[in-house]
Coordinates of C-alpha atoms in Angstrom, one line a residue:
X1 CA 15.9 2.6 -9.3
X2 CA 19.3 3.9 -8.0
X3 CA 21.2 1.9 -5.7
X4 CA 19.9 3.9 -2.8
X5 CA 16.9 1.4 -2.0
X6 CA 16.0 1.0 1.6
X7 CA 13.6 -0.9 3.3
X8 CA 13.1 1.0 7.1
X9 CA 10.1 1.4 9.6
X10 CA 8.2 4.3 9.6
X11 CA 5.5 5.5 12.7
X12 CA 5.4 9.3 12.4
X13 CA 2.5 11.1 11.5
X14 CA 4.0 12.6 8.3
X15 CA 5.5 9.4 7.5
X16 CA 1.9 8.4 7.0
X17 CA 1.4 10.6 4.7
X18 CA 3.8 10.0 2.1
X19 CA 2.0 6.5 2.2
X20 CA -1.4 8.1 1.7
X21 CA -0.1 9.9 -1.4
X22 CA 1.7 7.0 -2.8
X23 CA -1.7 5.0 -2.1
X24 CA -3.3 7.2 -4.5
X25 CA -0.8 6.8 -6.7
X26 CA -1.1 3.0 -7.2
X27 CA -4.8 2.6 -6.7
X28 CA -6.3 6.0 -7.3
X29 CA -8.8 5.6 -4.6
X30 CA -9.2 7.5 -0.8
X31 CA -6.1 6.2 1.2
X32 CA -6.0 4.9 4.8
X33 CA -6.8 7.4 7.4
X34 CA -3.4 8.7 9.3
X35 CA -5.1 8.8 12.8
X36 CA -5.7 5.0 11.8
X37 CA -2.7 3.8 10.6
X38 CA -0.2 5.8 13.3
X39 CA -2.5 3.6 15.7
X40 CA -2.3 0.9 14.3
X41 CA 1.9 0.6 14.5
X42 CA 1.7 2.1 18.1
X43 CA -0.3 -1.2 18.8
X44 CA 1.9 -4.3 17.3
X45 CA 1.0 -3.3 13.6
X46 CA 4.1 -2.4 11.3
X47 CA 4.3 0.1 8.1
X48 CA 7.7 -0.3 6.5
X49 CA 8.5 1.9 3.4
X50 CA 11.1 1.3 0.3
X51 CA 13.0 4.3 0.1
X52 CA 14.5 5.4 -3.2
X53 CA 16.7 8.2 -1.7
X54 CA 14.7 10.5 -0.4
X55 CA 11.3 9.0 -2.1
X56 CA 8.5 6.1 -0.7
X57 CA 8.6 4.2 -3.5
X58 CA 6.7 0.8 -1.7
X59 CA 4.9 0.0 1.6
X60 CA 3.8 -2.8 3.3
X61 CA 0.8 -2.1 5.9
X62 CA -0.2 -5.0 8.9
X63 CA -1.9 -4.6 12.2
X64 CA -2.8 -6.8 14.9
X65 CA -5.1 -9.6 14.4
X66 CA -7.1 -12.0 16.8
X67 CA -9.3 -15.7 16.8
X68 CA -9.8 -18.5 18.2
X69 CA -7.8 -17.6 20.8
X70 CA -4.5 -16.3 18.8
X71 CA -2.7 -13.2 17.9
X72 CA -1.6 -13.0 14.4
X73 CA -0.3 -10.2 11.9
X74 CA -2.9 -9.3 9.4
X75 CA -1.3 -7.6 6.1
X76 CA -3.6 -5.6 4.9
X77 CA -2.0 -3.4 1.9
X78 CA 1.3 -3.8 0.1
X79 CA 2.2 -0.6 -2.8
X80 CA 4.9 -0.5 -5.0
X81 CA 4.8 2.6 -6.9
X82 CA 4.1 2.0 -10.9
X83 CA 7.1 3.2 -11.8
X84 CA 9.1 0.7 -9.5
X85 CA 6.8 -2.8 -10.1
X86 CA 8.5 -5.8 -11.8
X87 CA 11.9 -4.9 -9.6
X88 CA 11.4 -7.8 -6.4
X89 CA 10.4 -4.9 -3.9
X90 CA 7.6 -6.1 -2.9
X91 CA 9.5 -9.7 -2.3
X92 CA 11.9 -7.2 0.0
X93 CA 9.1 -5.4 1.9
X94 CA 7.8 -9.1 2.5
X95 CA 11.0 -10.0 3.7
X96 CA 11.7 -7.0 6.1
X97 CA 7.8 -7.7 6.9
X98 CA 8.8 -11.2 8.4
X99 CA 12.1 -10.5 10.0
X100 CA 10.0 -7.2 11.9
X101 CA 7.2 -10.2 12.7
X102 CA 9.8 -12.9 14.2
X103 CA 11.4 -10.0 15.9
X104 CA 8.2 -9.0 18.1
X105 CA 7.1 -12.4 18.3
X106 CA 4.7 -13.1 15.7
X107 CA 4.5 -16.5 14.3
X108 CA 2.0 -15.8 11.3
X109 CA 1.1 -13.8 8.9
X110 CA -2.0 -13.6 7.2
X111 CA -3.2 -11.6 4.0
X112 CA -5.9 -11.9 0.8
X113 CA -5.4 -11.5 -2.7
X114 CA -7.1 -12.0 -5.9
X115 CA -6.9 -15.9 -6.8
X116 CA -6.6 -15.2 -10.7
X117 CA -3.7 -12.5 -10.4
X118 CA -1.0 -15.2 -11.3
X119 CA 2.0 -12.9 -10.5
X120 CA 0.9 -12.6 -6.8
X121 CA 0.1 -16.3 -6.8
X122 CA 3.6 -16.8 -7.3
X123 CA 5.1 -14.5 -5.1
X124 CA 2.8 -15.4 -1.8
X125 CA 3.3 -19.0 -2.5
X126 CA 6.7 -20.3 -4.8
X127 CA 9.1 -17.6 -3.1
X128 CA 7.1 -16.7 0.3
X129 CA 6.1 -20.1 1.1
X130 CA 3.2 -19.3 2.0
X131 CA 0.1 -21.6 1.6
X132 CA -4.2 -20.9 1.4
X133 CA -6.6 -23.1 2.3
X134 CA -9.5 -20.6 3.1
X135 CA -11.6 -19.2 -0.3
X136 CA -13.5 -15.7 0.4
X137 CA -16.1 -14.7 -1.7
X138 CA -16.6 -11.5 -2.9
X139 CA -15.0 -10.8 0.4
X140 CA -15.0 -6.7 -0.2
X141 CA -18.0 -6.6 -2.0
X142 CA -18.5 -4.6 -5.1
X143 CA -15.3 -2.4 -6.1
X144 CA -14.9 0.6 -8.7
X145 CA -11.1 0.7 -8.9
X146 CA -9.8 -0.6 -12.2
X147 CA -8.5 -3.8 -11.0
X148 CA -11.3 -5.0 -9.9
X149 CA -14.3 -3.1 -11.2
X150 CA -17.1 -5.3 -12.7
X151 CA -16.2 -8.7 -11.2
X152 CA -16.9 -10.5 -7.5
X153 CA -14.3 -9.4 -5.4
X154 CA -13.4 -13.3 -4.6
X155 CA -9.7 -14.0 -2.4
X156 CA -7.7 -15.9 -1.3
X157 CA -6.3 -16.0 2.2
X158 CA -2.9 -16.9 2.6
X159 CA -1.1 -17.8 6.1
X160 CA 2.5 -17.3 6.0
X161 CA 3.7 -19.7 9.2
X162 CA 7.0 -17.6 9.2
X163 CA 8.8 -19.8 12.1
X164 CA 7.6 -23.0 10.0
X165 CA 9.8 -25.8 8.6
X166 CA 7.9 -24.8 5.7
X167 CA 8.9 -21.3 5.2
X168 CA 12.3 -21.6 7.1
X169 CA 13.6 -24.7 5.2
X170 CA 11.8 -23.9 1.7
X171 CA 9.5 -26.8 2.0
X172 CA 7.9 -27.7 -1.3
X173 CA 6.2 -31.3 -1.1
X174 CA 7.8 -34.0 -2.9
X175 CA 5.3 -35.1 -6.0
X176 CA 6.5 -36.1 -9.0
X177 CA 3.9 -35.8 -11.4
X178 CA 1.0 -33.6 -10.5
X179 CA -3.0 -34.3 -11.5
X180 CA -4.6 -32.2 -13.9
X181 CA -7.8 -32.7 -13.9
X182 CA -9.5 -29.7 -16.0
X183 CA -9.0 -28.8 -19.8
X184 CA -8.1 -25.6 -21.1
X185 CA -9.4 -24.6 -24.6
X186 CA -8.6 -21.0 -26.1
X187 CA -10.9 -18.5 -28.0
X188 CA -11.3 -16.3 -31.1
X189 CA -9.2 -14.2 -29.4
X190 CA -6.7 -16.2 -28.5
X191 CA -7.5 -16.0 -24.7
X192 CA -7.6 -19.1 -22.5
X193 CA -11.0 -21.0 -21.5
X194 CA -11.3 -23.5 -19.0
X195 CA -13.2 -26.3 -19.4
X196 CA -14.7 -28.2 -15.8
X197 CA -15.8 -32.5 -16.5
X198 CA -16.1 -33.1 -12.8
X199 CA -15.7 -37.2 -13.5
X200 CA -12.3 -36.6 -14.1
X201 CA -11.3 -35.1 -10.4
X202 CA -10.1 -37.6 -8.5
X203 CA -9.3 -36.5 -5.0
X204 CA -7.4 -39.4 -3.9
X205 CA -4.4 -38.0 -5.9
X206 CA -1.5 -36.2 -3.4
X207 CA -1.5 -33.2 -5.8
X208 CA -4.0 -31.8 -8.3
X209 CA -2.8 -28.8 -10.5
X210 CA -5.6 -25.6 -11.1
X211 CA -4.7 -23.5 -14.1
X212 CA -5.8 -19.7 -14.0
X213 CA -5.2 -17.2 -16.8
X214 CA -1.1 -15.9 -16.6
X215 CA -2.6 -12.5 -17.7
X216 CA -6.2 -11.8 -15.7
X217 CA -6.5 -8.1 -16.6
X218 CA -6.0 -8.7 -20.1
X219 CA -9.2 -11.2 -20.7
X220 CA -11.3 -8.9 -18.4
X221 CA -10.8 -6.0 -20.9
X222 CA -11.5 -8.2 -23.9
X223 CA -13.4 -10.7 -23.2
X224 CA -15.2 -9.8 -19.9
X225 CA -18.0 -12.7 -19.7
X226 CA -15.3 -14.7 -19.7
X227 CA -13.2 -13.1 -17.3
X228 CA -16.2 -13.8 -15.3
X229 CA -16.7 -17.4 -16.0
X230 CA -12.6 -18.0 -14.7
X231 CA -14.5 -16.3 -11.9
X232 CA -17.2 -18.8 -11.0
X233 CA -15.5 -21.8 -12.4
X234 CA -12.1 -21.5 -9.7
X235 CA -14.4 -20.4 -6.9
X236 CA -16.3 -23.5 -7.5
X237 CA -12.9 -26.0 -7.9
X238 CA -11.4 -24.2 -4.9
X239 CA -14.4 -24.6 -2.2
X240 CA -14.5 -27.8 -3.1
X241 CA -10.4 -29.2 -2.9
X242 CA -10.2 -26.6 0.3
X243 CA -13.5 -28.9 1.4
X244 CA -11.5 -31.5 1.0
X245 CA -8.8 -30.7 3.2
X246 CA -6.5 -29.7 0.1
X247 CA -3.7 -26.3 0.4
X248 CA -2.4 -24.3 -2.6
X249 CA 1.1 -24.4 -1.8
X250 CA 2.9 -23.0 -5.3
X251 CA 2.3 -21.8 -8.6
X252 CA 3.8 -23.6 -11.9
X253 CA 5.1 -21.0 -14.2
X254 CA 4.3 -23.3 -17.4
X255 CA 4.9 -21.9 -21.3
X256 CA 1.6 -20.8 -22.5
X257 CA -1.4 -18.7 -21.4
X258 CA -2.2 -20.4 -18.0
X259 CA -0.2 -21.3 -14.9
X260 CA -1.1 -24.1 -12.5
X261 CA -1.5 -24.3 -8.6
X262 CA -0.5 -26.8 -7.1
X263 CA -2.7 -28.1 -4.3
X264 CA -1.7 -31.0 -1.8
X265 CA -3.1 -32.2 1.2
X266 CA -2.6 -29.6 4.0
X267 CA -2.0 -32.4 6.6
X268 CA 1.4 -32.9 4.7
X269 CA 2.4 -29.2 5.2
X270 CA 4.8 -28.3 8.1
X271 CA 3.2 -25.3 9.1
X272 CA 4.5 -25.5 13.4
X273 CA 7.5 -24.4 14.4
X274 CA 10.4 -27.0 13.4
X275 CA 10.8 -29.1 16.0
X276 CA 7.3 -29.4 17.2
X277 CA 5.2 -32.2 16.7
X278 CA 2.3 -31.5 14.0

């Protein structure tokens, strides 16, 4: 990467199609549709692009969203070219993503991802700030691209409250020692297992810790049944803490082959506007 990097909007036609070409480059699949994406950012949506001189490097891809009475951004892709991951650009195109928001008077931002890929986990909640409290399962239905080919497409939803005391002040709740309530064992192979004894949850606790696998990818190609057990064994945890009233609001980095999420009660959370009343 040169010292070159920009971060700018783009809403031309051909603009769009550097995006499609760089979509194909990261997940090797059909890209977007132009006609639907240069509607999209003619109607409150926003495509911003990481410019390496001359070359789209990353993207970031929202539209408009709508419930219950409330407009909302809606995320829906974010690319950083293979040869460009690991370098914080999709922490900038997040960035840009939320000045752009406040700008036209957005005050949330909402997006899914896989709960088992730890690096995002980290990313959307220890330096976005963002929290999840809503589990989809198999929200796209069955996939064929390499990421997610041969599992439940299960995600989870994050809202980024991007005028919150939370996200503006860097609010991370103050717990001292977190719960953790599951076991994790380790096999032949050397890859992580969790192990579920439902006695020992004890939802009364402020914050519970969830380990997932740091490297997801890597147990699916060796050990794929268990890949799929992660699978059915978080989706279970996570229904029932977010049935609870519990929020992921960060990701522990610990030494080892899991990291931990960190769940609290999402009544704690400053999630308005600072200075309103929650």
């Amino acid at each position: 990467m040169t010292t070159e990097l920009k971060i700018r909007l783009m809403k031309t036609n051909d603009e769009m199609r550097l995006v499609q070409e760089l979509e194909r480059e990261v997940w090797g699949m059909e890209p977007i549709p132009t006609h639907q994406t240069v509607t999209a950012v003619k109607n409150g949506g926003i495509m911003l692009g990481a410019f390496d001189g001359e070359k789209l490097v990353g993207f970031s891809y929202s539209f408009t969203g709508f419930s219950n009475g409330k407009t909302y951004l809606c995320s829906h892709m974010l690319g950083v070219h293979p040869e460009y991951q690991l370098m914080g650009i999709g922490k900038l195109l997040k960035d840009e993503q939320m000045k752009t928001a406040r700008g036209m008077g957005y005050d949330l931002i909402t997006w899914t991802f896989d709960p088992l890929e730890s690096r995002n986990a980290y990313l959307n909640t220890s330096k976005l700030y963002g929290i999840c409290d809503t589990y989809l399962e198999n929200c796209y239905g069955e996939m064929e691209d390499g990421l997610n080919k041969g599992l439940p497409t299960d995600r989870f939803q994050i809202s980024w409250w991007i005028t919150s005391e939370r996200v503006t002040g860097k609010w991370n709740p103050s717990i001292s020692e977190y719960h953790r309530p599951f076991e994790v064992g380790e096999t032949e192979k050397g890859n992580p297992v969790l192990r579920i004894d439902e006695n020992n949850l004890d939802l009364a606790r402020s914050g519970i810790e969830v380990p997932i696998p740091q490297h997801f990818q890597l147990i699916k190609g060796s050990e794929p049944e268990l890949a799929m057990d992660w699978r059915r064994k978080t989706r279970a945890i996570f229904q029932q803490l977010f049935a609870e009233g519990y929020a992921v609001v960060g990701v522990n980095r610990t030494l080892g082959h899991v990291h931990y999420y960190q769940c609290v009660k999402k009544s704690f959370i400053p999630i308005k506007p600072k200075g309103e009343e929650q």
